Amino acid sequence: MDLVPRLRRFARSLTRDSADADDLCQSAIERALVARAQYQPGTRLDSWMYRIMRNLWIDTARARTRAGQTFVAEEAGLSVGDAGDRVVEARVELTNVARAMDRLPPEQREAVALVLVEGLAYKEAADVLEIPMGTLTSRLVRGREALMRHLGEAA
Amino acid sequence: MTPDPETLMAYADGELDDIAAARVARAIAADPALARQVEAHRALRTRLADGFAPVAAEAVPDRFAALLVRSTNVVSMEERRRARRSWWPITGAIAASLVVGVMTGQMLGRGAAVIDGQAVPVAGGALARALDTQLASAQDGAAVRMIASFRDTGGDYCRVFAAPAASGIACRQDDGWVVRRTAGGAAAQSGAYRQAGSGDAEMLAAAQDMMAGEPLDAAGEVAARSAGWR
């Protein structure tokens, strides 16, 4: 299992700034290691980790209220390595989708992140978020419609 | 019948059962606007998945490798004290999964500048002794530390080690511990105890490449040692 790359991706889809995303990811791993006794064997480790990260993210986002709305400079890490055209394009696209995600309300963003980015089934995503299926699908629909509008504009 | 937006989305995601899906498929066949919406849902999924894919493909930053190697050691020390505690195997599984994740990321981020095949030195002296006897779970203050143990695809036991001068991977063969890979000892830091760093991460990445299955947990290491690593 290669969880860390996926956890970083999930963090990044929740938090646009890459440094914040890695901080979130690190905190989630630390919390998981501390809380490891609560992990139930036989259940999915990835879902458990997603839930920990999502709960941390909610806490942080609440604490920060809307202070984090400032425009973030393009991430320094992105210029590392030889940036061929394809790489640059991929980075621009990442910035575009991340910005569109950032405009979603948190409850829609987390649903979209789990299903469309992380590829979880509806049931699995609803379990991670601890919400009923109907709530998940309605958030997912609204989130997707908003994303289609935002990304349509950006294109 | 016009499916509601949730149902249409679920259809696009392949989440409907056969009967419901067939019903939506009929509605779509009759209405090009619905077909376009399904396409839009699928295109958005692809776009988001592709958009964030580079993050998962990036080399995992060293801070995670360091965090996990450190936590593995912390966990291992606890394990030594509380070997009978029932949650230990779970802890091991979590740490192992996370560490392997770091390896994968590191592997993607690095070229093929390994010394494999160039020379096959056999470990001797203190290194050979450490490889033979030391467990990753019990090695406070040792000069050579064992980072991970695993079986390679050929079935040999291999161990990732970190010494002040170098990190490397050695595999047990007939004539002893053959050092398969090494990374320079740039991390020998002014006599200080060597921290888990990029050299270790590089070796863990190489190990991931050689590994058949999962790394050994603490019990697996003990068993392998008892069997003389053969």
mmCIF file of C-alpha atoms in Angstrom:
data_model
loop_
_atom_site.group_PDB
_atom_site.id
_atom_site.type_symbol
_atom_site.label_atom_id
_atom_site.label_comp_id
_atom_site.label_asym_id
_atom_site.label_seq_id
_atom_site.Cartn_x
_atom_site.Cartn_y
_atom_site.Cartn_z
ATOM 1 C CA MET A 1 0.000 0.000 0.000
ATOM 2 C CA ASP A 2 1.265 3.413 -0.832
ATOM 3 C CA LEU A 3 -0.808 5.718 1.266
ATOM 4 C CA VAL A 4 1.320 8.799 1.617
ATOM 5 C CA PRO A 5 1.082 9.971 -2.004
ATOM 6 C CA ARG A 6 -2.687 9.549 -1.853
ATOM 7 C CA LEU A 7 -2.934 11.324 1.469
ATOM 8 C CA ARG A 8 -0.949 14.217 0.067
ATOM 9 C CA ARG A 9 -3.245 14.362 -2.932
ATOM 10 C CA PHE A 10 -6.323 14.364 -0.710
ATOM 11 C CA ALA A 11 -4.804 17.106 1.433
ATOM 12 C CA ARG A 12 -4.071 19.101 -1.665
ATOM 13 C CA SER A 13 -7.607 18.805 -2.951
ATOM 14 C CA LEU A 14 -8.887 20.144 0.375
ATOM 15 C CA THR A 15 -6.308 22.873 0.804
ATOM 16 C CA ARG A 16 -5.100 24.835 -2.155
ATOM 17 C CA ASP A 17 -1.771 25.928 -0.739
ATOM 18 C CA SER A 18 0.749 23.107 -1.065
ATOM 19 C CA ALA A 19 2.599 23.975 2.155
ATOM 20 C CA ASP A 20 -0.677 23.934 4.113
ATOM 21 C CA ALA A 21 -1.551 20.650 2.451
ATOM 22 C CA ASP A 22 1.693 19.014 3.538
ATOM 23 C CA ASP A 23 1.270 20.403 7.054
ATOM 24 C CA LEU A 24 -2.202 18.901 7.133
ATOM 25 C CA CYS A 25 -0.882 15.597 5.844
ATOM 26 C CA GLN A 26 1.879 15.510 8.433
ATOM 27 C CA SER A 27 -0.534 16.323 11.264
ATOM 28 C CA ALA A 28 -2.875 13.589 10.083
ATOM 29 C CA ILE A 29 -0.096 10.999 10.053
ATOM 30 C CA GLU A 30 1.070 12.090 13.480
ATOM 31 C CA ARG A 31 -2.453 11.902 14.843
ATOM 32 C CA ALA A 32 -2.944 8.487 13.258
ATOM 33 C CA LEU A 33 0.201 7.177 14.886
ATOM 34 C CA VAL A 34 -0.881 8.534 18.250
ATOM 35 C CA ALA A 35 -4.437 7.220 17.862
ATOM 36 C CA ARG A 36 -3.411 3.910 16.337
ATOM 37 C CA ALA A 37 -5.080 1.945 19.126
ATOM 38 C CA GLN A 38 -8.431 3.165 17.787
ATOM 39 C CA TYR A 39 -7.881 1.685 14.364
ATOM 40 C CA GLN A 40 -10.046 -1.385 13.938
ATOM 41 C CA PRO A 41 -8.288 -4.214 12.176
ATOM 42 C CA GLY A 42 -10.174 -5.466 9.181
ATOM 43 C CA THR A 43 -11.480 -2.027 8.294
ATOM 44 C CA ARG A 44 -9.940 0.057 5.574
ATOM 45 C CA LEU A 45 -6.825 1.846 6.655
ATOM 46 C CA ASP A 46 -7.145 4.417 3.882
ATOM 47 C CA SER A 47 -10.698 5.357 4.888
ATOM 48 C CA TRP A 48 -9.577 5.712 8.479
ATOM 49 C CA MET A 49 -6.717 7.979 7.457
ATOM 50 C CA TYR A 50 -8.959 10.043 5.185
ATOM 51 C CA ARG A 51 -11.377 10.538 8.069
ATOM 52 C CA ILE A 52 -8.613 11.668 10.413
ATOM 53 C CA MET A 53 -7.321 14.117 7.851
ATOM 54 C CA ARG A 54 -10.750 15.443 7.017
ATOM 55 C CA ASN A 55 -11.582 16.033 10.678
ATOM 56 C CA LEU A 56 -8.290 17.840 11.192
ATOM 57 C CA TRP A 57 -8.949 19.940 8.133
ATOM 58 C CA ILE A 58 -12.390 20.929 9.406
ATOM 59 C CA ASP A 59 -10.882 21.931 12.764
ATOM 60 C CA THR A 60 -8.163 23.979 11.120
ATOM 61 C CA ALA A 61 -10.513 25.587 8.651
ATOM 62 C CA ARG A 62 -12.842 26.590 11.456
ATOM 63 C CA ALA A 63 -10.051 28.023 13.529
ATOM 64 C CA ARG A 64 -8.830 30.029 10.622
ATOM 65 C CA THR A 65 -12.282 31.232 9.641
ATOM 66 C CA ARG A 66 -11.809 33.090 6.428
ATOM 67 C CA ALA A 67 -8.388 34.522 7.126
ATOM 68 C CA GLY A 68 -6.906 32.138 4.583
ATOM 69 C CA GLN A 69 -8.694 33.727 1.677
ATOM 70 C CA THR A 70 -5.669 35.748 0.671
ATOM 71 C CA PHE A 71 -4.291 35.039 -2.724
ATOM 72 C CA VAL A 72 -1.510 32.522 -2.512
ATOM 73 C CA ALA A 73 1.574 33.048 -4.625
ATOM 74 C CA GLU A 74 2.326 30.193 -6.963
ATOM 75 C CA GLU A 75 3.975 27.484 -4.971
ATOM 76 C CA ALA A 76 7.747 27.615 -4.862
ATOM 77 C CA GLY A 77 7.937 23.844 -5.022
ATOM 78 C CA LEU A 78 6.376 23.823 -8.430
ATOM 79 C CA SER A 79 9.438 25.196 -10.162
ATOM 80 C CA VAL A 80 11.686 22.403 -8.951
ATOM 81 C CA GLY A 81 13.171 20.135 -11.592
ATOM 82 C CA ASP A 82 13.340 20.646 -15.303
ATOM 83 C CA ALA A 83 10.047 22.170 -16.222
ATOM 84 C CA GLY A 84 9.303 20.929 -19.692
ATOM 85 C CA ASP A 85 6.201 22.255 -21.405
ATOM 86 C CA ARG A 86 4.178 19.236 -20.427
ATOM 87 C CA VAL A 87 5.143 19.651 -16.784
ATOM 88 C CA VAL A 88 4.244 23.322 -16.871
ATOM 89 C CA GLU A 89 0.893 22.523 -18.426
ATOM 90 C CA ALA A 90 0.195 19.916 -15.770
ATOM 91 C CA ARG A 91 1.014 22.489 -13.100
ATOM 92 C CA VAL A 92 -1.225 25.093 -14.632
ATOM 93 C CA GLU A 93 -4.034 22.552 -14.764
ATOM 94 C CA LEU A 94 -3.435 21.605 -11.137
ATOM 95 C CA THR A 95 -3.654 25.273 -10.214
ATOM 96 C CA ASN A 96 -6.896 25.617 -12.164
ATOM 97 C CA VAL A 97 -8.653 22.649 -10.622
ATOM 98 C CA ALA A 98 -7.334 23.478 -7.155
ATOM 99 C CA ARG A 99 -8.623 27.025 -7.464
ATOM 100 C CA ALA A 100 -12.033 25.781 -8.580
ATOM 101 C CA MET A 101 -12.131 23.352 -5.641
ATOM 102 C CA ASP A 102 -11.192 26.157 -3.311
ATOM 103 C CA ARG A 103 -14.352 28.025 -4.262
ATOM 104 C CA LEU A 104 -16.595 25.191 -3.085
ATOM 105 C CA PRO A 105 -18.120 25.169 0.391
ATOM 106 C CA PRO A 106 -16.186 22.698 2.581
ATOM 107 C CA GLU A 107 -18.939 20.083 2.703
ATOM 108 C CA GLN A 108 -19.106 19.937 -1.079
ATOM 109 C CA ARG A 109 -15.334 20.063 -1.479
ATOM 110 C CA GLU A 110 -14.705 17.056 0.761
ATOM 111 C CA ALA A 111 -17.364 15.011 -1.039
ATOM 112 C CA VAL A 112 -15.903 15.869 -4.440
ATOM 113 C CA ALA A 113 -12.353 15.210 -3.238
ATOM 114 C CA LEU A 114 -13.160 11.741 -1.935
ATOM 115 C CA VAL A 115 -15.231 10.575 -4.895
ATOM 116 C CA LEU A 116 -13.747 12.325 -7.921
ATOM 117 C CA VAL A 117 -10.130 12.786 -6.883
ATOM 118 C CA GLU A 118 -9.563 9.821 -4.577
ATOM 119 C CA GLY A 119 -11.930 7.528 -6.457
ATOM 120 C CA LEU A 120 -13.935 6.259 -3.479
ATOM 121 C CA ALA A 121 -17.362 4.723 -4.034
ATOM 122 C CA TYR A 122 -20.305 6.764 -2.723
ATOM 123 C CA LYS A 123 -20.773 4.386 0.183
ATOM 124 C CA GLU A 124 -17.116 4.584 1.179
ATOM 125 C CA ALA A 125 -17.103 8.369 0.975
ATOM 126 C CA ALA A 126 -20.294 8.591 3.046
ATOM 127 C CA ASP A 127 -18.636 6.374 5.670
ATOM 128 C CA VAL A 128 -15.529 8.555 5.796
ATOM 129 C CA LEU A 129 -17.641 11.677 6.221
ATOM 130 C CA GLU A 130 -20.080 9.905 8.546
ATOM 131 C CA ILE A 131 -23.100 11.174 6.641
ATOM 132 C CA PRO A 132 -26.030 9.353 4.994
ATOM 133 C CA MET A 133 -25.790 8.414 1.323
ATOM 134 C CA GLY A 134 -28.513 10.874 0.349
ATOM 135 C CA THR A 135 -26.592 13.730 1.932
ATOM 136 C CA LEU A 136 -23.443 12.692 0.137
ATOM 137 C CA THR A 137 -25.078 12.529 -3.285
ATOM 138 C CA SER A 138 -26.816 15.865 -2.917
ATOM 139 C CA ARG A 139 -23.556 17.570 -1.865
ATOM 140 C CA LEU A 140 -21.759 15.825 -4.675
ATOM 141 C CA VAL A 141 -24.249 16.973 -7.279
ATOM 142 C CA ARG A 142 -24.129 20.574 -6.092
ATOM 143 C CA GLY A 143 -20.347 20.528 -5.892
ATOM 144 C CA ARG A 144 -20.036 19.141 -9.386
ATOM 145 C CA GLU A 145 -22.439 21.630 -10.873
ATOM 146 C CA ALA A 146 -20.483 24.469 -9.293
ATOM 147 C CA LEU A 147 -17.188 23.035 -10.520
ATOM 148 C CA MET A 148 -18.502 22.695 -14.048
ATOM 149 C CA ARG A 149 -19.454 26.362 -13.964
ATOM 150 C CA HIS A 150 -16.125 27.500 -12.498
ATOM 151 C CA LEU A 151 -13.984 25.374 -14.763
ATOM 152 C CA GLY A 152 -16.121 26.279 -17.736
ATOM 153 C CA GLU A 153 -15.362 29.925 -17.028
ATOM 154 C CA ALA A 154 -11.667 29.266 -16.619
ATOM 155 C CA ALA A 155 -11.354 27.375 -19.892
ATOM 156 C CA MET B 1 -39.145 9.525 -17.232
ATOM 157 C CA THR B 2 -36.441 12.079 -16.527
ATOM 158 C CA PRO B 3 -33.910 10.974 -13.933
ATOM 159 C CA ASP B 4 -33.164 13.479 -11.172
ATOM 160 C CA PRO B 5 -29.682 15.039 -11.063
ATOM 161 C CA GLU B 6 -28.454 12.671 -8.338
ATOM 162 C CA THR B 7 -29.514 9.621 -10.306
ATOM 163 C CA LEU B 8 -27.960 10.911 -13.487
ATOM 164 C CA MET B 9 -24.700 11.572 -11.670
ATOM 165 C CA ALA B 10 -24.761 8.133 -10.059
ATOM 166 C CA TYR B 11 -25.295 6.639 -13.499
ATOM 167 C CA ALA B 12 -22.283 8.527 -14.854
ATOM 168 C CA ASP B 13 -20.207 7.197 -11.948
ATOM 169 C CA GLY B 14 -21.369 3.617 -12.391
ATOM 170 C CA GLU B 15 -23.019 3.638 -8.961
ATOM 171 C CA LEU B 16 -26.474 2.423 -9.991
ATOM 172 C CA ASP B 17 -27.643 -1.161 -9.922
ATOM 173 C CA ASP B 18 -28.395 -2.812 -13.242
ATOM 174 C CA ILE B 19 -32.109 -2.143 -13.257
ATOM 175 C CA ALA B 20 -31.813 1.535 -12.369
ATOM 176 C CA ALA B 21 -28.951 1.942 -14.824
ATOM 177 C CA ALA B 22 -31.019 0.423 -17.641
ATOM 178 C CA ARG B 23 -33.831 2.820 -16.869
ATOM 179 C CA VAL B 24 -31.480 5.813 -17.046
ATOM 180 C CA ALA B 25 -29.874 4.470 -20.208
ATOM 181 C CA ARG B 26 -33.298 4.435 -21.882
ATOM 182 C CA ALA B 27 -33.979 8.005 -20.789
ATOM 183 C CA ILE B 28 -30.599 9.104 -22.123
ATOM 184 C CA ALA B 29 -31.170 7.418 -25.442
ATOM 185 C CA ALA B 30 -34.313 9.491 -25.808
ATOM 186 C CA ASP B 31 -32.786 12.793 -24.727
ATOM 187 C CA PRO B 32 -29.448 14.100 -26.057
ATOM 188 C CA ALA B 33 -29.377 16.778 -23.338
ATOM 189 C CA LEU B 34 -29.198 14.058 -20.682
ATOM 190 C CA ALA B 35 -26.450 12.319 -22.612
ATOM 191 C CA ARG B 36 -24.477 15.554 -22.627
ATOM 192 C CA GLN B 37 -24.880 15.890 -18.867
ATOM 193 C CA VAL B 38 -23.564 12.375 -18.339
ATOM 194 C CA GLU B 39 -20.611 13.239 -20.556
ATOM 195 C CA ALA B 40 -20.028 16.411 -18.560
ATOM 196 C CA HIS B 41 -19.980 14.427 -15.295
ATOM 197 C CA ARG B 42 -17.459 11.984 -16.695
ATOM 198 C CA ALA B 43 -15.316 14.725 -18.190
ATOM 199 C CA LEU B 44 -15.240 16.522 -14.852
ATOM 200 C CA ARG B 45 -14.202 13.362 -13.040
ATOM 201 C CA THR B 46 -11.377 12.812 -15.512
ATOM 202 C CA ARG B 47 -10.329 16.416 -15.306
ATOM 203 C CA LEU B 48 -10.141 16.449 -11.517
ATOM 204 C CA ALA B 49 -8.426 13.077 -11.296
ATOM 205 C CA ASP B 50 -5.864 14.097 -13.905
ATOM 206 C CA GLY B 51 -5.523 17.558 -12.416
ATOM 207 C CA PHE B 52 -4.485 16.265 -9.000
ATOM 208 C CA ALA B 53 -2.542 13.270 -10.301
ATOM 209 C CA PRO B 54 0.798 15.150 -10.303
ATOM 210 C CA VAL B 55 0.569 15.519 -6.516
ATOM 211 C CA ALA B 56 0.454 11.765 -5.988
ATOM 212 C CA ALA B 57 3.255 11.288 -8.523
ATOM 213 C CA GLU B 58 5.588 13.768 -6.840
ATOM 214 C CA ALA B 59 8.506 12.536 -4.819
ATOM 215 C CA VAL B 60 7.297 12.528 -1.242
ATOM 216 C CA PRO B 61 9.177 15.261 0.618
ATOM 217 C CA ASP B 62 11.894 14.068 2.966
ATOM 218 C CA ARG B 63 9.990 15.403 5.964
ATOM 219 C CA PHE B 64 7.572 12.489 5.571
ATOM 220 C CA ALA B 65 10.306 9.931 5.230
ATOM 221 C CA ALA B 66 11.960 11.321 8.339
ATOM 222 C CA LEU B 67 8.657 11.446 10.217
ATOM 223 C CA LEU B 68 7.810 7.861 9.405
ATOM 224 C CA VAL B 69 11.232 6.401 9.945
ATOM 225 C CA ARG B 70 11.340 8.189 13.282
ATOM 226 C CA SER B 71 7.870 7.047 14.230
ATOM 227 C CA THR B 72 8.696 3.500 13.201
ATOM 228 C CA ASN B 73 11.620 3.589 15.582
ATOM 229 C CA VAL B 74 9.536 5.111 18.361
ATOM 230 C CA VAL B 75 6.875 2.521 17.818
ATOM 231 C CA SER B 76 9.468 -0.189 17.780
ATOM 232 C CA MET B 77 10.879 0.848 21.121
ATOM 233 C CA GLU B 78 7.434 0.778 22.603
ATOM 234 C CA GLU B 79 6.914 -2.599 21.062
ATOM 235 C CA ARG B 80 9.991 -3.918 22.782
ATOM 236 C CA ARG B 81 8.593 -2.889 26.134
ATOM 237 C CA ARG B 82 5.068 -4.016 25.499
ATOM 238 C CA ALA B 83 5.560 -6.893 23.155
ATOM 239 C CA ARG B 84 2.412 -8.568 24.433
ATOM 240 C CA ARG B 85 0.090 -5.644 23.829
ATOM 241 C CA SER B 86 -2.474 -6.718 21.315
ATOM 242 C CA TRP B 87 -2.467 -3.549 19.244
ATOM 243 C CA TRP B 88 1.136 -3.823 18.264
ATOM 244 C CA PRO B 89 0.625 -5.757 15.010
ATOM 245 C CA ILE B 90 -1.800 -3.073 13.892
ATOM 246 C CA THR B 91 0.692 -0.387 14.671
ATOM 247 C CA GLY B 92 3.228 -2.273 12.642
ATOM 248 C CA ALA B 93 0.856 -2.538 9.729
ATOM 249 C CA ILE B 94 0.094 1.169 9.801
ATOM 250 C CA ALA B 95 3.708 2.193 10.015
ATOM 251 C CA ALA B 96 4.688 -0.266 7.304
ATOM 252 C CA SER B 97 1.983 0.970 4.951
ATOM 253 C CA LEU B 98 2.992 4.536 5.454
ATOM 254 C CA VAL B 99 6.677 3.821 5.071
ATOM 255 C CA VAL B 100 6.092 1.906 1.888
ATOM 256 C CA GLY B 101 4.111 4.874 0.666
ATOM 257 C CA VAL B 102 7.084 7.103 1.233
ATOM 258 C CA MET B 103 9.238 4.684 -0.666
ATOM 259 C CA THR B 104 6.990 4.720 -3.657
ATOM 260 C CA GLY B 105 7.001 8.454 -3.781
ATOM 261 C CA GLN B 106 10.733 8.636 -3.459
ATOM 262 C CA MET B 107 11.173 6.088 -6.165
ATOM 263 C CA LEU B 108 9.201 8.126 -8.616
ATOM 264 C CA GLY B 109 11.304 11.131 -7.853
ATOM 265 C CA ARG B 110 14.696 9.594 -8.522
ATOM 266 C CA GLY B 111 16.668 8.442 -11.484
ATOM 267 C CA ALA B 112 18.372 5.121 -11.957
ATOM 268 C CA ALA B 113 21.720 6.204 -10.536
ATOM 269 C CA VAL B 114 22.129 3.129 -8.398
ATOM 270 C CA ILE B 115 25.277 1.071 -8.169
ATOM 271 C CA ASP B 116 23.496 -2.176 -8.772
ATOM 272 C CA GLY B 117 25.576 -4.734 -10.633
ATOM 273 C CA GLN B 118 28.710 -2.629 -10.732
ATOM 274 C CA ALA B 119 30.392 -4.443 -7.881
ATOM 275 C CA VAL B 120 29.100 -6.879 -5.322
ATOM 276 C CA PRO B 121 31.004 -6.310 -2.092
ATOM 277 C CA VAL B 122 30.249 -8.670 0.745
ATOM 278 C CA ALA B 123 29.656 -7.114 4.134
ATOM 279 C CA GLY B 124 32.250 -7.820 6.777
ATOM 280 C CA GLY B 125 33.094 -6.936 10.366
ATOM 281 C CA ALA B 126 30.683 -4.802 12.315
ATOM 282 C CA LEU B 127 28.293 -4.440 9.404
ATOM 283 C CA ALA B 128 28.011 -8.198 8.918
ATOM 284 C CA ARG B 129 27.455 -8.665 12.641
ATOM 285 C CA ALA B 130 24.777 -5.994 12.694
ATOM 286 C CA LEU B 131 23.081 -7.537 9.678
ATOM 287 C CA ASP B 132 23.134 -10.945 11.311
ATOM 288 C CA THR B 133 21.954 -9.996 14.758
ATOM 289 C CA GLN B 134 20.410 -6.566 15.048
ATOM 290 C CA LEU B 135 16.662 -6.118 14.926
ATOM 291 C CA ALA B 136 15.156 -2.922 13.620
ATOM 292 C CA SER B 137 13.105 -2.884 16.801
ATOM 293 C CA ALA B 138 15.975 -2.962 19.285
ATOM 294 C CA GLN B 139 19.086 -1.021 18.538
ATOM 295 C CA ASP B 140 19.546 2.003 20.738
ATOM 296 C CA GLY B 141 22.814 3.720 20.102
ATOM 297 C CA ALA B 142 24.075 1.188 17.605
ATOM 298 C CA ALA B 143 26.594 2.489 15.076
ATOM 299 C CA VAL B 144 24.843 0.661 12.262
ATOM 300 C CA ARG B 145 21.080 0.846 12.332
ATOM 301 C CA MET B 146 18.673 -1.469 10.576
ATOM 302 C CA ILE B 147 15.906 0.455 8.871
ATOM 303 C CA ALA B 148 13.841 -2.325 7.337
ATOM 304 C CA SER B 149 13.996 -5.997 6.397
ATOM 305 C CA PHE B 150 12.263 -7.740 3.545
ATOM 306 C CA ARG B 151 12.422 -10.597 1.084
ATOM 307 C CA ASP B 152 13.417 -9.724 -2.445
ATOM 308 C CA THR B 153 11.734 -11.131 -5.520
ATOM 309 C CA GLY B 154 14.296 -13.941 -5.595
ATOM 310 C CA GLY B 155 13.317 -14.993 -2.069
ATOM 311 C CA ASP B 156 16.505 -13.781 -0.351
ATOM 312 C CA TYR B 157 16.296 -11.818 2.868
ATOM 313 C CA CYS B 158 17.505 -8.269 2.461
ATOM 314 C CA ARG B 159 18.005 -5.501 4.983
ATOM 315 C CA VAL B 160 18.200 -1.757 4.635
ATOM 316 C CA PHE B 161 20.904 -0.371 6.899
ATOM 317 C CA ALA B 162 22.162 3.074 7.827
ATOM 318 C CA ALA B 163 25.655 3.639 9.121
ATOM 319 C CA PRO B 164 27.449 6.929 9.789
ATOM 320 C CA ALA B 165 29.389 6.540 6.561
ATOM 321 C CA ALA B 166 26.741 5.164 4.264
ATOM 322 C CA SER B 167 23.307 3.678 3.861
ATOM 323 C CA GLY B 168 22.728 0.556 1.859
ATOM 324 C CA ILE B 169 20.876 -2.631 1.177
ATOM 325 C CA ALA B 170 22.438 -6.019 1.796
ATOM 326 C CA CYS B 171 20.958 -9.370 0.850
ATOM 327 C CA ARG B 172 21.835 -12.701 2.457
ATOM 328 C CA GLN B 173 23.316 -15.164 0.005
ATOM 329 C CA ASP B 174 25.517 -18.231 0.257
ATOM 330 C CA ASP B 175 28.736 -16.300 0.741
ATOM 331 C CA GLY B 176 27.327 -13.802 3.224
ATOM 332 C CA TRP B 177 25.628 -10.417 3.070
ATOM 333 C CA VAL B 178 26.072 -9.108 -0.443
ATOM 334 C CA VAL B 179 25.798 -5.340 -0.497
ATOM 335 C CA ARG B 180 23.499 -4.664 -3.378
ATOM 336 C CA ARG B 181 23.198 -0.904 -3.155
ATOM 337 C CA THR B 182 24.730 1.953 -1.282
ATOM 338 C CA ALA B 183 24.262 5.665 -0.966
ATOM 339 C CA GLY B 184 27.132 7.923 -0.011
ATOM 340 C CA GLY B 185 27.732 8.972 3.548
ATOM 341 C CA ALA B 186 27.123 12.649 2.932
ATOM 342 C CA ALA B 187 24.833 12.559 5.917
ATOM 343 C CA ALA B 188 27.614 11.891 8.412
ATOM 344 C CA GLN B 189 26.901 15.025 10.346
ATOM 345 C CA SER B 190 29.783 16.364 12.398
ATOM 346 C CA GLY B 191 29.974 13.240 14.500
ATOM 347 C CA ALA B 192 26.365 13.609 15.568
ATOM 348 C CA TYR B 193 24.132 10.609 15.459
ATOM 349 C CA ARG B 194 22.959 10.231 11.938
ATOM 350 C CA GLN B 195 19.402 11.366 11.371
ATOM 351 C CA ALA B 196 17.056 9.607 9.048
ATOM 352 C CA GLY B 197 17.433 11.583 5.904
ATOM 353 C CA SER B 198 17.459 11.477 2.172
ATOM 354 C CA GLY B 199 20.075 8.699 2.040
ATOM 355 C CA ASP B 200 17.783 6.430 4.020
ATOM 356 C CA ALA B 201 14.823 7.462 1.944
ATOM 357 C CA GLU B 202 16.735 6.683 -1.216
ATOM 358 C CA MET B 203 17.558 3.221 0.086
ATOM 359 C CA LEU B 204 13.974 2.662 1.135
ATOM 360 C CA ALA B 205 12.937 3.587 -2.375
ATOM 361 C CA ALA B 206 15.413 1.094 -3.811
ATOM 362 C CA ALA B 207 14.183 -1.525 -1.340
ATOM 363 C CA GLN B 208 10.623 -0.993 -2.454
ATOM 364 C CA ASP B 209 11.819 -1.778 -5.946
ATOM 365 C CA MET B 210 13.425 -5.060 -4.901
ATOM 366 C CA MET B 211 10.779 -6.175 -2.435
ATOM 367 C CA ALA B 212 8.384 -9.081 -2.833
ATOM 368 C CA GLY B 213 5.327 -8.283 -0.734
ATOM 369 C CA GLU B 214 5.487 -6.276 2.461
ATOM 370 C CA PRO B 215 8.459 -5.474 4.676
ATOM 371 C CA LEU B 216 8.918 -7.809 7.629
ATOM 372 C CA ASP B 217 7.276 -6.764 10.863
ATOM 373 C CA ALA B 218 9.027 -7.191 14.197
ATOM 374 C CA ALA B 219 7.937 -10.803 14.581
ATOM 375 C CA GLY B 220 8.960 -11.569 11.018
ATOM 376 C CA GLU B 221 12.402 -10.174 11.694
ATOM 377 C CA VAL B 222 12.841 -12.306 14.783
ATOM 378 C CA ALA B 223 11.790 -15.399 12.855
ATOM 379 C CA ALA B 224 14.119 -14.590 9.984
ATOM 380 C CA ARG B 225 17.006 -14.030 12.363
ATOM 381 C CA SER B 226 16.340 -17.344 14.102
ATOM 382 C CA ALA B 227 16.519 -19.029 10.721
ATOM 383 C CA GLY B 228 19.855 -17.353 10.010
ATOM 384 C CA TRP B 229 18.271 -15.158 7.336
ATOM 385 C CA ARG B 230 18.086 -18.117 4.972
#
